[in-house]
PDB file of N, CA and C in Angstrom:
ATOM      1  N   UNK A 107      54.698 -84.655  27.913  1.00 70.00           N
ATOM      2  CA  UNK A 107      53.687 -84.427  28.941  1.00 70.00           C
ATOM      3  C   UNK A 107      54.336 -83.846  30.191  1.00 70.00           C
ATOM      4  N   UNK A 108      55.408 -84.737  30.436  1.00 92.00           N
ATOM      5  CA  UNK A 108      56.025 -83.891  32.143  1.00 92.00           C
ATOM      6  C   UNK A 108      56.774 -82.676  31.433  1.00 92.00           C
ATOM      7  N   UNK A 109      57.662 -82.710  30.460  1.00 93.00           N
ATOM      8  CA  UNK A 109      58.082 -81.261  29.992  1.00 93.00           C
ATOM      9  C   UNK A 109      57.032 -80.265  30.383  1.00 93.00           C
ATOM     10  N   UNK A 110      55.629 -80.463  29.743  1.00 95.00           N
ATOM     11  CA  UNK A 110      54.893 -79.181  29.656  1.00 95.00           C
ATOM     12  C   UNK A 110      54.196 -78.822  30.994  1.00 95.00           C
ATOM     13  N   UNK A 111      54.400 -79.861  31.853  1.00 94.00           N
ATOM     14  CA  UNK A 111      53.650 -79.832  33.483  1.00 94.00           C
ATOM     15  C   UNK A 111      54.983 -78.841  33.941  1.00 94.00           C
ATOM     16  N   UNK A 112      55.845 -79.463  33.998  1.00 95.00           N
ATOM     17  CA  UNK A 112      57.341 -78.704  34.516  1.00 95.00           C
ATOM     18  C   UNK A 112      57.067 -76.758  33.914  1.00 95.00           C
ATOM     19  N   UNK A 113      56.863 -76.721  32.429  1.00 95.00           N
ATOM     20  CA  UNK A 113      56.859 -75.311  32.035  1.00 95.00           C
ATOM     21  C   UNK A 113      56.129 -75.044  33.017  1.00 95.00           C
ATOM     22  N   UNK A 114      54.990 -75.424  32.882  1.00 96.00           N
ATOM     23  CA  UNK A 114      53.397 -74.914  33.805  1.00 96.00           C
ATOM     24  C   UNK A 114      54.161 -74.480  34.983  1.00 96.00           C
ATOM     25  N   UNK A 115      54.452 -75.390  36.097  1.00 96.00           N
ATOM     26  CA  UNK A 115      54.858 -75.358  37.129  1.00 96.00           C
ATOM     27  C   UNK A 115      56.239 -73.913  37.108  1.00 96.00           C
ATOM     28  N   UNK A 116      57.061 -74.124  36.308  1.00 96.00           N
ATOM     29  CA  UNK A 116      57.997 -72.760  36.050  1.00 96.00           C
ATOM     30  C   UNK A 116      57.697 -71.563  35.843  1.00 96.00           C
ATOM     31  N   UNK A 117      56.682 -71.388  34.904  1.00 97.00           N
ATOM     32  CA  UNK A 117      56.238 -70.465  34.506  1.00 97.00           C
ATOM     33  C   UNK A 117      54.809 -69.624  35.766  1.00 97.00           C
ATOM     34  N   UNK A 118      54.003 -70.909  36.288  1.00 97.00           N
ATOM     35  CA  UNK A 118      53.244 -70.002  37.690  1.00 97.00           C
ATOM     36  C   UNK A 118      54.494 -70.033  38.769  1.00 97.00           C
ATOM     37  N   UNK A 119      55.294 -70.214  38.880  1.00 97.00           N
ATOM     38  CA  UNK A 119      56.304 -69.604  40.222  1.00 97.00           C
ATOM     39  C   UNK A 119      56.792 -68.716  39.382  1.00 97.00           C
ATOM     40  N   UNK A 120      57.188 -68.597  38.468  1.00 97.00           N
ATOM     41  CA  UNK A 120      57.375 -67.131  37.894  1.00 97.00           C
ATOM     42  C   UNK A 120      56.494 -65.985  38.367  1.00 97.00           C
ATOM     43  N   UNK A 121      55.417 -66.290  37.633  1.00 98.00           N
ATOM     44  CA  UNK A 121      54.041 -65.408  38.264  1.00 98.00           C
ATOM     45  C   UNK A 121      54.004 -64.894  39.598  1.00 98.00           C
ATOM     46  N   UNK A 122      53.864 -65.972  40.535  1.00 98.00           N
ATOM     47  CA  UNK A 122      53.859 -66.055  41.934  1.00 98.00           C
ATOM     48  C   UNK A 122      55.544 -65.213  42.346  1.00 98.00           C
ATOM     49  N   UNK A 123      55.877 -65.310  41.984  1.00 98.00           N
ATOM     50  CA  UNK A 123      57.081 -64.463  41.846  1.00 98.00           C
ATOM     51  C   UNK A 123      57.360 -63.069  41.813  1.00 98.00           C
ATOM     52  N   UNK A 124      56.290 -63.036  40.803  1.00 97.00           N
ATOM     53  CA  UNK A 124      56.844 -61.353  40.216  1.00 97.00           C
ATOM     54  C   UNK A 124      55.477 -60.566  41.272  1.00 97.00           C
ATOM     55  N   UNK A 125      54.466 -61.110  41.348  1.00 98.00           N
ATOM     56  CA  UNK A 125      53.300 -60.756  42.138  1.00 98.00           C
ATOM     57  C   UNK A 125      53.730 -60.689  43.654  1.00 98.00           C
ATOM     58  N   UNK A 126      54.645 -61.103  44.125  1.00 98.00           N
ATOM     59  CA  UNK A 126      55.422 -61.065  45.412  1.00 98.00           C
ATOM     60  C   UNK A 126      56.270 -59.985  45.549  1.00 98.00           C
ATOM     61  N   UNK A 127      57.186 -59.983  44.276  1.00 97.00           N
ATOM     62  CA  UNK A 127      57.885 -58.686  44.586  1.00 97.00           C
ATOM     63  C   UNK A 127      57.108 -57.564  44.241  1.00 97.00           C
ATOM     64  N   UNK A 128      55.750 -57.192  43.166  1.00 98.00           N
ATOM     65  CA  UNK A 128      55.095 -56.337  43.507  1.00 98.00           C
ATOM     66  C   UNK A 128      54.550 -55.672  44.849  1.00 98.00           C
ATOM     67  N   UNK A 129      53.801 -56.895  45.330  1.00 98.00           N
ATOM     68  CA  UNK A 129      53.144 -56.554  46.741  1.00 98.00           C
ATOM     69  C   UNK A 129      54.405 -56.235  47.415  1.00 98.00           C
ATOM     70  N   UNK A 130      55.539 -56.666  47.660  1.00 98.00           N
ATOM     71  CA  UNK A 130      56.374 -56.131  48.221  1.00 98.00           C
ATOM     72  C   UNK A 130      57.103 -54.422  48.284  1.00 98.00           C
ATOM     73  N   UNK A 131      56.709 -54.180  46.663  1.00 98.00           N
ATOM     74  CA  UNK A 131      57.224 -52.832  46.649  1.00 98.00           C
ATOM     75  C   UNK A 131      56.591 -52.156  46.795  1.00 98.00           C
ATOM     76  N   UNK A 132      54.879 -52.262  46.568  1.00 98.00           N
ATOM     77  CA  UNK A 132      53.993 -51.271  47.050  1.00 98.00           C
ATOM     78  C   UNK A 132      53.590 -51.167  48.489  1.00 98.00           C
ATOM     79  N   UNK A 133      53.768 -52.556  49.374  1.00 98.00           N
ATOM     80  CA  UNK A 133      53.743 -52.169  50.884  1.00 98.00           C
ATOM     81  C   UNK A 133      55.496 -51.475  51.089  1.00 98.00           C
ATOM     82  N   UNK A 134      56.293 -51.720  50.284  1.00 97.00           N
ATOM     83  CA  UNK A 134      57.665 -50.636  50.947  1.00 97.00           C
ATOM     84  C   UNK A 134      56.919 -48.930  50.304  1.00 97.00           C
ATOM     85  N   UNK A 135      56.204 -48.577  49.345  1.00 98.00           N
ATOM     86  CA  UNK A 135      56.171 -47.514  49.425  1.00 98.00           C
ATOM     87  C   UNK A 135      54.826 -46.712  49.885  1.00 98.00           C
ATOM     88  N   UNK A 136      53.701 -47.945  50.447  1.00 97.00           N
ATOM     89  CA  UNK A 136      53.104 -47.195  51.229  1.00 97.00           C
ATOM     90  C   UNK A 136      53.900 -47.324  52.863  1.00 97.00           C
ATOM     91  N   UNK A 137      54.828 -48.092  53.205  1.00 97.00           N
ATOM     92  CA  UNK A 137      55.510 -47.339  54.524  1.00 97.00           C
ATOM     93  C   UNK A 137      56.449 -46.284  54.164  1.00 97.00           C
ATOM     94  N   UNK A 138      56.875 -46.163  53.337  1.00 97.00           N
ATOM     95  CA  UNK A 138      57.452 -45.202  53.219  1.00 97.00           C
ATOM     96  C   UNK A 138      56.998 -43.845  53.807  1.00 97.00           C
ATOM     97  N   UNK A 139      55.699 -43.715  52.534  1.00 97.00           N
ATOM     98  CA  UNK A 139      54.449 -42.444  52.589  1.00 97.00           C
ATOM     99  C   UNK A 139      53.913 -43.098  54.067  1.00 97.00           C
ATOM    100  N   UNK A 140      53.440 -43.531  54.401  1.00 97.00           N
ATOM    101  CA  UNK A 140      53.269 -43.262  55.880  1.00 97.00           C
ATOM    102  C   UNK A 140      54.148 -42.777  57.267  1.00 97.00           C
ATOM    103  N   UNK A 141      55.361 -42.856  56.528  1.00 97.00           N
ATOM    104  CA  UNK A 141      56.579 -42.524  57.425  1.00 97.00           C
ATOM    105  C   UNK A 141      56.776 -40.679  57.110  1.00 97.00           C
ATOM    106  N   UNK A 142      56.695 -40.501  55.930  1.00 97.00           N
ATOM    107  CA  UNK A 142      57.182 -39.216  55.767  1.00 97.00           C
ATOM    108  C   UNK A 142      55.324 -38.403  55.616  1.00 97.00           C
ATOM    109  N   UNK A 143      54.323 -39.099  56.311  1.00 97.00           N
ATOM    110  CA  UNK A 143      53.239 -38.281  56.619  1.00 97.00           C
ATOM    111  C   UNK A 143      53.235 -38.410  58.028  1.00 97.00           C
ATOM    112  N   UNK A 144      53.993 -39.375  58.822  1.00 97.00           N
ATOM    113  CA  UNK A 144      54.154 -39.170  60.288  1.00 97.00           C
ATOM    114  C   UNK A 144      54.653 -38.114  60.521  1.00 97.00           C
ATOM    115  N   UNK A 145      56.543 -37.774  60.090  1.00 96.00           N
ATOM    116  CA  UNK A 145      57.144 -36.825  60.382  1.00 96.00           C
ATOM    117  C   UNK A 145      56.635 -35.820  60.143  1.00 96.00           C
ATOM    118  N   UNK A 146      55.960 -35.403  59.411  1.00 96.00           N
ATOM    119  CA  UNK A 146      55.338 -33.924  58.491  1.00 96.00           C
ATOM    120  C   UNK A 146      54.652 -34.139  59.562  1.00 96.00           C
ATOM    121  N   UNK A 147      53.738 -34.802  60.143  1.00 95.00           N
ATOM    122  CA  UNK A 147      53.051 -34.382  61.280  1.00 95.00           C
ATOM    123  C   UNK A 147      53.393 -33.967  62.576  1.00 95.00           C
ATOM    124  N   UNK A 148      54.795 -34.374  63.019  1.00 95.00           N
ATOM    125  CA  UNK A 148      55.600 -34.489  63.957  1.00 95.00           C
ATOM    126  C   UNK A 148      55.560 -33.204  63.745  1.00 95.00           C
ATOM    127  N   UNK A 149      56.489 -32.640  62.332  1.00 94.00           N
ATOM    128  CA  UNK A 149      57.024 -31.816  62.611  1.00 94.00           C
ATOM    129  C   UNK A 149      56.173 -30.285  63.099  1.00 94.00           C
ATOM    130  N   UNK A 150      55.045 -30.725  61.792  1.00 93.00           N
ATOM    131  CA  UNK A 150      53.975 -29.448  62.058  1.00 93.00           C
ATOM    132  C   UNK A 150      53.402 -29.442  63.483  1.00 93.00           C
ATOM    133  N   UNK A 151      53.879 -30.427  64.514  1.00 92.00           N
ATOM    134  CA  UNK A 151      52.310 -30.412  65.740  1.00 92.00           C
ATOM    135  C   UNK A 151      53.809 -28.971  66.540  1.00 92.00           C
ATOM    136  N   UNK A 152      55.141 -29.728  66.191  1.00 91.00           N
ATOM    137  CA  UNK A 152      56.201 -29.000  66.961  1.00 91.00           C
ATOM    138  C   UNK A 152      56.237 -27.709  66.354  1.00 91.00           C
ATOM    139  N   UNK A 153      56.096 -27.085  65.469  1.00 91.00           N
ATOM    140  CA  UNK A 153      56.178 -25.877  64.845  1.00 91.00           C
ATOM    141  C   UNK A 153      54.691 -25.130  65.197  1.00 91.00           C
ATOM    142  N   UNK A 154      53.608 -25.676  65.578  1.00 88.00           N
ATOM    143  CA  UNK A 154      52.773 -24.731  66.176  1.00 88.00           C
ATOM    144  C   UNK A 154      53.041 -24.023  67.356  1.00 88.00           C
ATOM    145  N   UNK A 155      52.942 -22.848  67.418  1.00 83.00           N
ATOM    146  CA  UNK A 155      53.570 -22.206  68.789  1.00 83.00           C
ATOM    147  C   UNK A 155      52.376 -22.339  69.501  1.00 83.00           C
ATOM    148  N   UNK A 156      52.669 -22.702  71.102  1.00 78.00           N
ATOM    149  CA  UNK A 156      50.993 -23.258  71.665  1.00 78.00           C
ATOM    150  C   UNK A 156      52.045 -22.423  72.619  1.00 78.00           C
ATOM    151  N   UNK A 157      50.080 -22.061  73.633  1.00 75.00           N
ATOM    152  CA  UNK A 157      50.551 -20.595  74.522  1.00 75.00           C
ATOM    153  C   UNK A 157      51.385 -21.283  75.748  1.00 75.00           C
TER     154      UNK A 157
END
């Protein structure tokens, strides 16, 4: 009985686990893409020649 509570318990922090480092890698690669759609903007506002 506690063996299979213990799996339980191992096996959802596993879960809780891997669902953490997901959310983690998809908020690192939407800052990413928000970083390199800043600069592209940076760069294009500086490359317009204004009179």
């Amino acid at each position: 009985m506690s063996i299979y509570s213990l799996l339980i318990t191992h096996y959802s922090l596993l879960i809780t686990h891997y669902s953490l480092l997901i959310t983690h890698y998809s908020l690192l690669i939407t800052h990413n893409s928000l970083l390199i759609t800043h600069y592209s903007l940076l760069i294009t506002y500086y490359l317009i020649p204004r009179p």
